[in-house]
Amino acid sequence: MIATGLSARVTRQSGRDNSTEKAAAASPARQLLGQAQSGRSVIQDFVPLAESLEWELGQQYLKERGNKAFISDASPVPFVVNNDGTLSRNAAEVLYAGLESGAQGAERGARDEIFVLELGIGVGLFARFFLDHFRELCRKGGKDYYDRLCYVAGDKSERMLTDVARHGILANHAGHYRLRLVDAMEPGKLLPDDVAFQSGRNRRTPFQAVFLNYLLDCLPASVLEINGDSAQQLFVRTCVARNVSLADFTDLSVEQLQERAKTAGPGARRELLEVYGLFASEYDYRPVDYKTVPYGEFALQYARRGDSKRLLLSYGPMQSLEKLLDLVADDGFILINDYGQTQATREDEFEHQRFSLATFVGLNFPLLKAYFGEGDKYQWVEPTAEGEGIHSRLLGKDLAPAVRERFEACFNKAAQEKLQEPLVKARQCAKVGRFEMAANYYNEALERQPGNWVLLNEISMFLTFSLRDPKAGINMAKLALELNPTLSSDLWCTLGDGLFEFGRYAEARAAYLRALEINESDVRARFNLAFVHGREKNYPAALEVIAKALALDKTGEYRERLLQKQGEILGLLAQRHQQEYLRMINLVSKYAQTDNSPQRHRDTEKKENEK
Ligand SMILES: C[S@@+](CC[C@H](N)C(=O)[O-])C[C@H]1O[C@@H](n2cnc3c(N)ncnc32)[C@H](O)[C@@H]1O
């Protein structure tokens, strides 16, 4: 299954009401609980969330793991929602509308380069589809914007950038992009001096657009509890999880791990990452001088306006956006796509998620709106209505009406629903066996989302398994793979399924093996490989691949099917052994009737030796 959003939310481990010392002064029951909790080995004592091991190691993980965090982990960071082509098309439309309106570019000469920046590029498909679509818009409109466009793809993780280059994601836009190491907390540190972004008149050219997709949720935040003029802040303590015997997993002792936690170097962080899964976090609110918290004064004023007591302070996103606005043209814009709370609530919950080992905190959108949208300096635009999940916002200094209009047209709820409508209907029809009707709706869906490889993948499976037309399924999967050849093991599995159903077993095997090259922990690819091995009567190979799949199937999604296939293969293997045994007996009894049987030879030899 392709993950389609931030779905696998990790339940927040509920914060303890207070520390062990407080519990000790409380009832016997709470004392008992406190003692039980204090029995855990502490690796790092209470610190603010953004300084905690949980946060730091989560950041380190994304940095080190590169695109494998999205495509090869057992519980990967979801990326499909921003990388299926739809968001890229919408973003390209907004930029194009701005350039067309003539308002954008007032600071530029008509022949100057147009710079745009994406921060936190992940697998890089958003950039690729943005450039594809923008080129197409310019071709249709007869404009030279694409020729003048330079797309700066930035990330804090060098590995992420090299993975994009290694996979050739932007290869068909040579000359129109640059990969750059950029920290979203300090975007102005290197970019302005980068010679690549100086215009002909030797001055820095501002960015016409900045794209931030699931980037701001990676930046630090704090949670404050405000009472009058005093504030408490969420602190995190990292312990070895209950019932974990460290020695079973690492040679490092608790003391050594504590030492590593105090050391900031990458070596120590790497060692801690290896055992990070064994840690558990405890939460507690501790008194803090709000003036020492970034944007603390603003948080206090903001909290006073409503009656909210607990507040998620998205200070990393605030700092990043403020600094990015300095790099954006006056008529340029920042397009944000992220998750988080959109209503101010009395008890702001902090949406804290973990995928693999990376940690994210959803944004406090009302707070960001209050900070950026209320003065005269900036403009903050929301769609008039929006759905659940991902939220889009436009931010700028002097947004052109055409930019606002295009943003509304592309990102409001009705537009999003219209896009999905035929797909929803196609699924409903397919579910109840109305396949011809489903095919018609899929056709409409393709018209509305032509370059969506996730949709092509779904239609390929529909063609192969529902319409029983594997040849068409194969061709559809190949179209999807043209758009995304290296970042989805699922797509290769779908191609393999079509090939298998068509009887092209060797090619099916190659497709499944290609899926495993992309994602070595892919269970579906192994399950399907078992069918190929079974069909080729290579039963030991089938059993091997099933055993590995069972070990990797952490969610148990394939468990029943794997066990069933295993039973079937074992049955076939037992039959084969029985046939071999019977053949052997036949052979022996045949030999027994002739003078040439091996037994006879041995008997003769024995007698001669005895003589
Ligand atoms: C959750 S991923 C989102 C990737 C992609 N935009 C998407 O929507 O699929 C966050 C990305 O931001 C990068 N990142 C995290 N912190 C960053 C920072 N401070 N500055 C720049 N990039 C950062 C990560 O390396 C990763 O590529």
XYZ file of C-alpha atoms and ligand atoms in Angstrom:
638
model
C 0.000 0.000 0.000
C 1.228 3.440 -0.815
C 0.929 5.682 2.223
C -1.238 8.642 1.291
C -0.741 11.038 4.132
C 0.357 11.493 7.652
C -1.819 8.602 8.604
C 0.172 6.441 10.959
C 0.001 8.900 13.775
C 1.946 7.776 16.788
C -0.043 8.251 19.921
C 1.509 10.777 22.174
C 2.815 9.161 25.287
C 0.767 10.949 27.865
C 2.748 13.382 29.909
C 3.056 12.605 33.538
C 1.206 15.003 35.717
C 4.393 15.936 37.434
C 7.793 14.721 38.525
C 8.676 11.891 40.840
C 9.487 14.288 43.680
C 6.006 15.706 43.544
C 4.533 12.242 43.533
C 6.568 11.360 46.602
C 4.786 14.103 48.511
C 1.449 12.762 47.372
C -0.749 9.795 48.157
C 0.728 6.288 48.710
C -0.710 5.234 45.368
C 1.096 8.069 43.583
C 4.256 7.332 45.525
C 4.140 3.755 44.272
C 3.637 4.963 40.719
C 6.439 7.493 41.096
C 8.822 4.847 42.397
C 7.956 2.525 39.541
C 8.707 5.322 37.089
C 11.932 6.299 38.756
C 13.107 2.711 38.289
C 13.788 3.405 34.616
C 17.323 4.256 33.534
C 17.475 7.894 32.506
C 19.611 8.635 29.453
C 18.917 12.364 29.357
C 17.211 14.351 32.091
C 14.360 16.810 31.509
C 15.112 19.422 28.821
C 12.826 21.491 26.528
C 11.363 19.431 23.684
C 13.588 20.913 20.948
C 16.747 20.121 22.935
C 15.681 16.587 23.755
C 17.255 13.451 22.351
C 13.892 12.552 20.879
C 13.933 15.704 18.767
C 17.635 15.779 17.939
C 17.849 12.140 16.963
C 14.702 12.528 14.857
C 16.419 15.344 12.947
C 19.635 13.392 12.671
C 17.730 10.430 11.289
C 16.311 12.406 8.328
C 19.734 13.875 7.716
C 21.508 10.538 7.616
C 18.907 8.349 6.047
C 18.214 10.572 3.015
C 15.434 9.418 0.708
C 15.419 5.952 2.287
C 13.382 7.479 5.135
C 10.552 7.807 2.595
C 10.975 4.806 0.335
C 12.717 2.015 2.232
C 11.647 2.090 5.856
C 9.227 -0.364 7.399
C 7.178 2.608 8.628
C 8.268 5.269 6.141
C 7.747 9.020 6.326
C 4.692 9.580 4.080
C 5.595 11.480 0.922
C 3.005 10.566 -1.700
C 0.516 13.287 -0.839
C 2.926 16.069 -1.865
C 4.686 14.175 -4.610
C 2.012 12.670 -6.847
C 2.026 15.690 -9.177
C -1.162 17.423 -8.021
C 0.404 19.860 -5.575
C 3.175 20.594 -8.092
C 0.618 21.482 -10.772
C -1.222 23.809 -8.425
C 1.993 25.489 -7.317
C 3.079 25.954 -10.937
C -0.300 27.491 -11.766
C 0.030 30.037 -8.947
C 3.512 31.107 -10.046
C 2.491 31.296 -13.681
C -0.555 33.416 -12.820
C 1.675 35.826 -10.882
C 4.125 36.181 -13.739
C 1.311 36.584 -16.226
C -0.410 39.275 -14.222
C 2.596 41.450 -14.918
C 2.602 42.583 -11.334
C 5.183 40.004 -10.370
C 8.573 40.896 -11.705
C 8.296 44.630 -11.155
C 11.766 44.442 -9.630
C 13.095 42.378 -12.498
C 14.050 43.188 -16.010
C 12.075 41.322 -18.649
C 15.044 39.091 -19.508
C 16.310 38.366 -15.994
C 16.384 34.906 -14.483
C 13.424 33.940 -12.351
C 14.466 32.261 -9.107
C 12.275 30.042 -7.003
C 13.245 28.097 -3.892
C 11.978 24.877 -2.383
C 13.170 23.988 1.101
C 13.058 20.459 2.480
C 12.840 18.707 -0.885
C 12.613 15.116 0.382
C 12.538 12.716 -2.587
C 12.427 15.653 -5.046
C 9.360 14.593 -7.025
C 7.449 17.769 -6.143
C 10.229 19.746 -7.858
C 10.304 17.487 -10.880
C 6.549 17.658 -11.498
C 6.507 21.400 -10.793
C 9.127 21.949 -13.491
C 7.321 19.592 -15.897
C 4.055 21.422 -15.479
C 5.530 24.908 -15.479
C 7.346 24.147 -18.740
C 4.078 22.910 -20.222
C 2.191 26.042 -19.117
C 4.864 28.253 -20.668
C 4.881 26.244 -23.879
C 1.106 26.521 -24.183
C 1.118 30.226 -23.314
C 4.088 30.977 -25.571
C 6.041 32.488 -22.676
C 9.773 32.278 -21.912
C 9.406 32.004 -18.120
C 10.616 28.414 -18.036
C 13.702 29.305 -20.075
C 14.527 31.929 -17.474
C 13.644 29.795 -14.475
C 16.169 28.588 -11.912
C 14.681 26.222 -9.314
C 16.776 26.128 -6.153
C 16.174 22.797 -4.427
C 17.383 23.147 -0.831
C 17.633 20.810 2.096
C 19.553 20.582 5.350
C 20.420 16.984 4.593
C 23.280 16.530 2.158
C 22.238 12.919 1.725
C 18.766 14.012 0.608
C 20.326 16.221 -2.067
C 22.752 13.586 -3.316
C 19.927 11.035 -3.452
C 17.954 13.371 -5.719
C 21.014 13.703 -7.962
C 21.800 9.972 -7.833
C 18.257 9.012 -8.810
C 18.300 11.561 -11.647
C 14.992 13.012 -10.451
C 15.578 16.393 -12.095
C 17.602 15.098 -15.027
C 15.139 16.273 -17.643
C 15.420 19.854 -16.403
C 19.180 20.272 -16.775
C 20.208 23.898 -16.529
C 17.024 24.884 -14.701
C 17.802 23.791 -11.163
C 20.480 23.960 -8.493
C 20.801 21.719 -5.449
C 21.848 23.583 -2.323
C 22.470 22.836 1.341
C 20.207 25.228 3.235
C 19.076 25.266 6.834
C 15.522 26.574 6.959
C 16.294 28.178 10.320
C 19.030 30.275 8.673
C 18.128 30.529 4.997
C 19.883 33.883 4.642
C 23.225 32.548 5.810
C 24.550 31.195 2.512
C 21.992 31.785 -0.216
C 22.427 35.567 -0.675
C 26.184 35.193 -1.282
C 25.792 32.257 -3.637
C 27.209 33.429 -6.958
C 24.642 31.321 -8.764
C 21.946 33.700 -7.629
C 23.515 37.000 -8.606
C 21.851 38.665 -11.529
C 23.712 40.219 -14.465
C 23.957 43.522 -12.610
C 25.780 41.725 -9.834
C 23.059 42.003 -7.242
C 21.168 39.265 -5.530
C 17.937 38.415 -7.226
C 15.112 37.780 -4.788
C 13.041 34.637 -4.978
C 9.775 34.940 -6.811
C 8.301 31.951 -4.962
C 9.242 29.708 -2.045
C 7.697 26.267 -1.549
C 7.607 24.602 1.860
C 5.974 21.170 1.919
C 6.020 19.331 5.233
C 9.109 21.360 6.092
C 7.888 23.639 8.855
C 6.752 20.632 10.940
C 10.424 19.613 11.133
C 11.405 22.856 12.833
C 11.553 23.308 16.599
C 8.535 24.228 18.665
C 7.733 24.499 22.325
C 4.599 23.978 24.330
C 3.816 26.553 26.973
C 1.297 26.614 29.767
C 0.546 30.204 30.583
C -1.025 31.388 33.824
C -1.176 35.170 34.115
C 2.413 36.345 33.805
C 4.014 33.022 34.572
C 4.696 30.234 32.158
C 5.616 26.579 32.245
C 7.228 24.783 29.342
C 6.991 21.202 28.160
C 10.141 19.297 29.055
C 11.114 15.833 27.906
C 13.124 13.160 29.679
C 14.573 10.220 27.769
C 14.735 6.832 29.493
C 15.355 3.253 28.507
C 11.907 1.838 27.785
C 10.372 -0.486 30.327
C 11.148 -4.211 29.940
C 14.095 -3.550 27.644
C 17.331 -5.324 28.413
C 19.958 -3.018 26.919
C 22.593 -5.759 26.802
C 20.473 -7.648 24.268
C 20.850 -4.806 21.791
C 24.057 -2.901 22.470
C 27.476 -3.192 24.101
C 27.065 0.311 25.505
C 26.156 0.664 29.158
C 23.620 3.157 30.513
C 26.507 5.369 31.684
C 28.089 5.325 28.236
C 24.763 6.204 26.635
C 24.379 9.074 29.102
C 27.826 10.312 28.068
C 26.915 10.110 24.380
C 23.766 12.106 25.109
C 25.889 14.925 26.521
C 28.192 14.947 23.478
C 26.998 16.941 20.504
C 29.227 15.268 17.867
C 27.789 13.269 14.959
C 29.622 10.077 16.051
C 27.868 10.023 19.409
C 24.531 10.855 17.781
C 24.992 7.996 15.341
C 25.608 5.527 18.166
C 22.518 6.777 19.960
C 20.444 6.509 16.786
C 21.218 2.796 16.682
C 19.490 2.261 20.013
C 16.961 5.083 19.756
C 14.118 2.622 19.299
C 14.756 1.350 22.852
C 14.093 4.733 24.412
C 10.856 6.116 25.769
C 10.074 9.754 26.539
C 8.433 11.205 29.589
C 6.847 14.647 29.545
C 6.512 17.244 32.244
C 5.753 20.965 32.499
C 8.503 23.004 34.202
C 8.549 26.714 35.114
C 10.264 28.913 32.544
C 10.930 32.600 32.073
C 8.900 33.179 28.908
C 11.358 35.922 27.834
C 14.012 33.260 27.320
C 11.785 31.289 24.940
C 12.005 32.457 21.298
C 8.897 34.536 20.499
C 7.882 34.023 24.170
C 6.610 37.595 24.565
C 4.386 37.253 21.535
C 3.110 33.927 22.877
C 2.146 35.563 26.150
C 0.202 38.347 24.402
C -1.436 35.832 22.108
C -2.466 33.609 25.005
C -3.969 36.581 26.854
C -6.326 37.338 23.983
C -8.228 34.125 24.260
C -8.725 31.944 27.212
C -6.273 29.300 25.996
C -4.001 28.113 28.721
C -1.782 25.680 26.868
C -0.140 26.906 23.708
C 1.887 25.292 20.969
C 4.470 27.885 20.047
C 5.708 27.147 16.510
C 8.785 29.304 16.986
C 10.981 27.481 14.445
C 8.444 28.040 11.637
C 8.061 31.695 12.724
C 11.795 32.306 12.573
C 12.178 30.486 9.279
C 9.282 32.317 7.604
C 10.489 35.686 8.824
C 13.952 35.088 7.414
C 12.589 33.702 4.163
C 10.421 36.788 3.683
C 13.665 38.813 3.557
C 14.747 36.747 0.561
C 11.451 36.949 -1.313
C 10.634 39.631 -3.897
C 8.076 42.215 -2.726
C 5.546 40.750 -5.116
C 6.701 37.163 -4.548
C 5.076 34.573 -2.314
C 5.697 31.684 0.053
C 3.430 28.671 -0.396
C 3.127 26.502 2.719
C 1.663 22.992 2.758
C 1.689 21.351 6.128
C -0.364 19.755 8.844
C -1.369 20.981 12.275
C -4.175 22.633 14.177
C -6.287 25.205 12.359
C -8.504 26.262 15.269
C -7.355 27.895 18.455
C -8.499 25.633 21.257
C -8.525 26.062 24.972
C -6.022 23.293 25.513
C -3.760 23.386 22.464
C -2.735 19.802 21.959
C 0.649 19.366 20.514
C 0.481 17.140 17.470
C 3.583 15.153 17.764
C 4.287 12.427 15.281
C 6.945 9.880 14.680
C 7.561 8.075 11.425
C 10.429 5.661 11.520
C 12.791 7.503 13.814
C 11.978 11.014 12.634
C 9.902 13.343 14.822
C 7.536 16.091 13.656
C 5.328 18.666 15.345
C 2.249 19.980 13.512
C 1.907 23.743 13.104
C -0.183 26.134 15.123
C -1.822 27.835 12.129
C -3.932 30.360 14.114
C -0.802 31.548 15.908
C 1.114 31.915 12.622
C -1.823 33.808 11.155
C -1.874 36.157 14.130
C 1.857 36.795 13.815
C 2.098 37.265 10.054
C -1.401 38.272 9.060
C -2.418 40.964 11.503
C 0.012 43.840 10.916
C 0.618 45.814 7.709
C 3.919 44.197 6.958
C 2.813 40.849 5.568
C -0.218 39.191 4.039
C -1.392 35.759 5.112
C -3.979 34.066 2.895
C -6.030 30.952 3.605
C -8.413 29.196 1.234
C -12.023 30.156 1.954
C -12.749 26.538 2.888
C -10.446 23.589 3.271
C -10.508 19.891 3.976
C -8.825 17.838 6.668
C -5.199 16.804 6.626
C -2.844 19.024 4.769
C -3.359 22.814 4.897
C -2.180 25.323 2.326
C -1.294 28.943 3.085
C 0.060 31.813 1.043
C 2.343 34.399 2.600
C 3.873 37.500 1.068
C 4.498 41.217 1.349
C 2.421 42.500 -1.540
C 0.566 39.604 -3.104
C -0.817 40.245 -6.568
C -4.591 39.721 -6.890
C -3.945 37.163 -9.657
C -1.784 35.137 -7.263
C -4.448 35.199 -4.559
C -7.151 34.225 -7.038
C -5.199 31.336 -8.490
C -4.334 30.132 -4.994
C -8.001 30.160 -4.012
C -9.021 28.443 -7.255
C -6.485 25.649 -6.808
C -6.508 25.101 -3.058
C -10.023 25.621 -1.795
C -12.016 22.617 -0.656
C -14.365 22.548 -3.649
C -11.434 22.458 -6.095
C -9.741 19.672 -4.163
C -12.968 17.663 -3.967
C -13.653 18.173 -7.662
C -10.260 16.724 -8.413
C -10.947 13.634 -6.329
C -14.618 13.168 -7.252
C -14.298 10.742 -10.207
C -11.665 8.740 -8.355
C -13.926 8.307 -5.339
C -16.760 7.185 -7.637
C -14.479 4.814 -9.556
C -13.474 3.124 -6.305
C -17.068 2.823 -5.151
C -18.105 1.211 -8.455
C -15.107 -1.143 -8.515
C -15.904 -2.243 -4.973
C -19.372 -3.453 -5.930
C -18.231 -5.047 -9.194
C -19.505 -2.352 -11.594
C -16.277 -2.428 -13.520
C -17.346 -0.725 -16.761
C -18.724 2.210 -14.821
C -15.560 2.293 -12.718
C -13.456 2.397 -15.901
C -15.410 5.444 -17.087
C -14.803 7.237 -13.821
C -11.124 6.335 -13.885
C -11.014 7.880 -17.326
C -12.435 11.114 -15.940
C -10.001 10.978 -13.050
C -7.129 10.742 -15.538
C -8.420 13.783 -17.367
C -8.364 15.770 -14.135
C -5.039 14.424 -12.878
C -3.095 13.452 -15.990
C 0.401 13.155 -14.547
C -0.472 11.421 -11.297
C 1.615 8.233 -11.027
C -0.281 7.092 -7.923
C -3.519 7.188 -9.895
C -1.889 5.350 -12.808
C -0.741 2.691 -10.354
C -4.270 2.203 -9.044
C -5.698 2.000 -12.564
C -3.060 -0.519 -13.565
C -4.139 -2.821 -10.740
C -7.771 -2.294 -11.690
C -7.006 -3.295 -15.284
C -5.027 -6.370 -14.278
C -7.224 -7.751 -11.528
C -10.734 -6.365 -12.083
C -10.972 -6.020 -15.842
C -8.678 -9.047 -16.278
C -6.692 -7.202 -18.929
C -3.101 -7.626 -17.735
C -1.626 -6.365 -20.989
C -3.333 -2.997 -20.473
C -2.322 -3.167 -16.787
C 1.318 -3.640 -17.787
C 1.237 -0.677 -20.157
C -0.434 1.529 -17.542
C 2.210 0.580 -14.959
C 4.913 1.418 -17.489
C 3.415 4.888 -17.957
C 3.518 5.388 -14.196
C 7.123 4.199 -14.089
C 8.089 6.744 -16.729
C 7.000 9.403 -14.252
C 8.553 7.765 -11.232
C 11.026 5.017 -12.064
C 13.140 4.888 -8.909
C 11.134 5.892 -5.854
C 8.264 3.460 -5.543
C 8.669 -0.255 -4.957
C 4.874 -0.465 -5.198
C 4.906 0.622 -8.826
C 7.390 -2.122 -9.717
C 5.238 -4.652 -7.848
C 2.209 -3.546 -9.851
C 4.140 -4.011 -13.079
C 5.269 -7.424 -11.815
C 1.670 -8.390 -11.058
C 0.597 -7.560 -14.618
C 3.506 -9.518 -16.062
C 2.792 -12.488 -13.806
C -0.886 -12.561 -14.765
C 0.162 -12.393 -18.405
C 2.428 -15.422 -17.892
C 5.712 -13.540 -18.345
C 7.237 -14.983 -15.178
C 10.901 -14.136 -15.751
C 10.010 -10.482 -16.381
C 7.707 -10.491 -13.368
C 10.578 -11.760 -11.235
C 12.837 -8.988 -12.563
C 10.172 -6.393 -11.690
C 9.802 -7.712 -8.107
C 13.565 -7.765 -7.693
C 13.670 -4.157 -8.881
C 11.080 -3.357 -6.188
C 13.367 -4.936 -3.607
C 16.313 -2.870 -4.819
C 14.276 0.246 -4.001
C 12.887 -1.048 -0.734
C 14.739 -3.962 0.770
C 12.042 -4.421 3.405
C 9.164 -4.664 0.929
C 6.840 -7.485 1.984
C 4.520 -7.319 -1.034
C 7.433 -7.851 -3.454
C 8.535 -10.935 -1.513
C 5.000 -12.311 -1.305
C 4.676 -11.942 -5.072
C 8.106 -13.435 -5.699
C 6.908 -16.544 -3.861
C 4.289 -16.972 -6.614
C 6.924 -16.701 -9.330
C 9.170 -19.240 -7.572
C 6.152 -21.473 -7.018
C 5.203 -21.307 -10.678
C 8.801 -22.123 -11.627
C 8.688 -25.040 -9.151
C 11.604 -23.543 -7.235
C 10.000 -24.407 -3.875
C 13.042 -23.867 -1.633
C 13.419 -20.330 -3.040
C 9.701 -19.715 -2.465
C 9.971 -20.849 1.167
C 13.020 -18.701 1.736
C 11.340 -15.602 0.405
C 8.199 -16.281 2.474
C 10.245 -16.706 5.647
C 11.950 -13.353 5.064
C 8.614 -11.688 4.299
C 7.095 -13.044 7.522
C 9.994 -11.644 9.489
C 9.603 -8.229 7.851
C 5.803 -8.013 8.009
C 5.720 -5.847 11.127
C 2.081 -4.829 10.799
C 0.932 -8.365 9.996
C -0.790 -7.141 6.812
C 0.425 -10.114 4.777
C 0.729 -12.689 7.556
C -2.335 -14.795 6.718
C -1.628 -14.781 2.982
C 2.016 -15.636 3.535
C 1.170 -18.532 5.829
C -1.360 -19.817 3.340
C 1.200 -19.666 0.523
C 3.761 -21.314 2.769
C 1.345 -24.200 3.472
C 0.671 -24.565 -0.227
C 4.370 -24.640 -1.123
C 5.136 -27.064 1.705
C 2.384 -29.336 0.338
C 3.920 -29.198 -3.131
C 7.362 -29.843 -1.724
C 6.098 -32.827 0.267
C 4.533 -34.200 -2.920
C 7.814 -33.785 -4.731
C 9.741 -35.546 -1.946
C 7.255 -38.381 -1.984
C 7.584 -38.763 -5.737
C 11.353 -38.746 -5.431
C 11.158 -41.388 -2.699
C 8.850 -43.560 -4.772
C 11.133 -43.186 -7.751
C 14.037 -44.260 -5.567
C 12.168 -47.342 -4.329
C 11.256 -48.238 -7.886
C 14.834 -47.830 -8.836
C 16.015 -50.028 -5.982
C 13.473 -52.755 -6.671
C 14.347 -52.596 -10.360
C 18.014 -53.029 -9.498
C 17.164 -55.830 -7.061
C 15.858 -57.875 -9.956
C 19.015 -57.497 -12.011
C 22.617 -58.553 -11.455
C 23.630 -54.956 -11.874
C 22.023 -53.546 -8.771
C 24.387 -51.622 -6.490
C 23.336 -53.854 -3.605
C 24.271 -56.914 -5.578
C 27.677 -55.440 -6.308
C 28.180 -54.689 -2.651
C 27.082 -58.255 -1.681
C 29.515 -59.783 -4.188
C 32.340 -57.567 -2.987
C 31.601 -58.548 0.636
C 31.628 -62.250 -0.110
C 34.895 -61.966 -2.016
C 36.495 -60.105 0.854
C 35.352 -62.785 3.273
C 37.027 -65.493 1.205
C 8.985 15.594 6.186
S 10.167 15.833 4.974
C 9.215 16.521 3.667
C 9.812 16.263 2.320
C 9.013 16.770 1.132
N 8.919 18.197 1.100
C 7.639 16.148 1.112
O 6.658 16.864 1.260
O 7.562 14.927 0.934
C 11.112 17.159 5.548
C 12.281 17.542 4.657
O 12.859 18.731 5.180
C 14.242 18.547 5.405
N 14.591 19.378 6.574
C 14.373 19.107 7.880
N 14.808 20.124 8.630
C 15.297 21.058 7.782
C 15.891 22.329 7.947
N 16.077 22.852 9.158
N 16.272 22.996 6.855
C 16.101 22.493 5.611
N 15.563 21.294 5.394
C 15.161 20.581 6.465
C 14.410 17.058 5.601
O 15.724 16.644 5.322
C 13.393 16.514 4.609
O 13.900 16.448 3.319
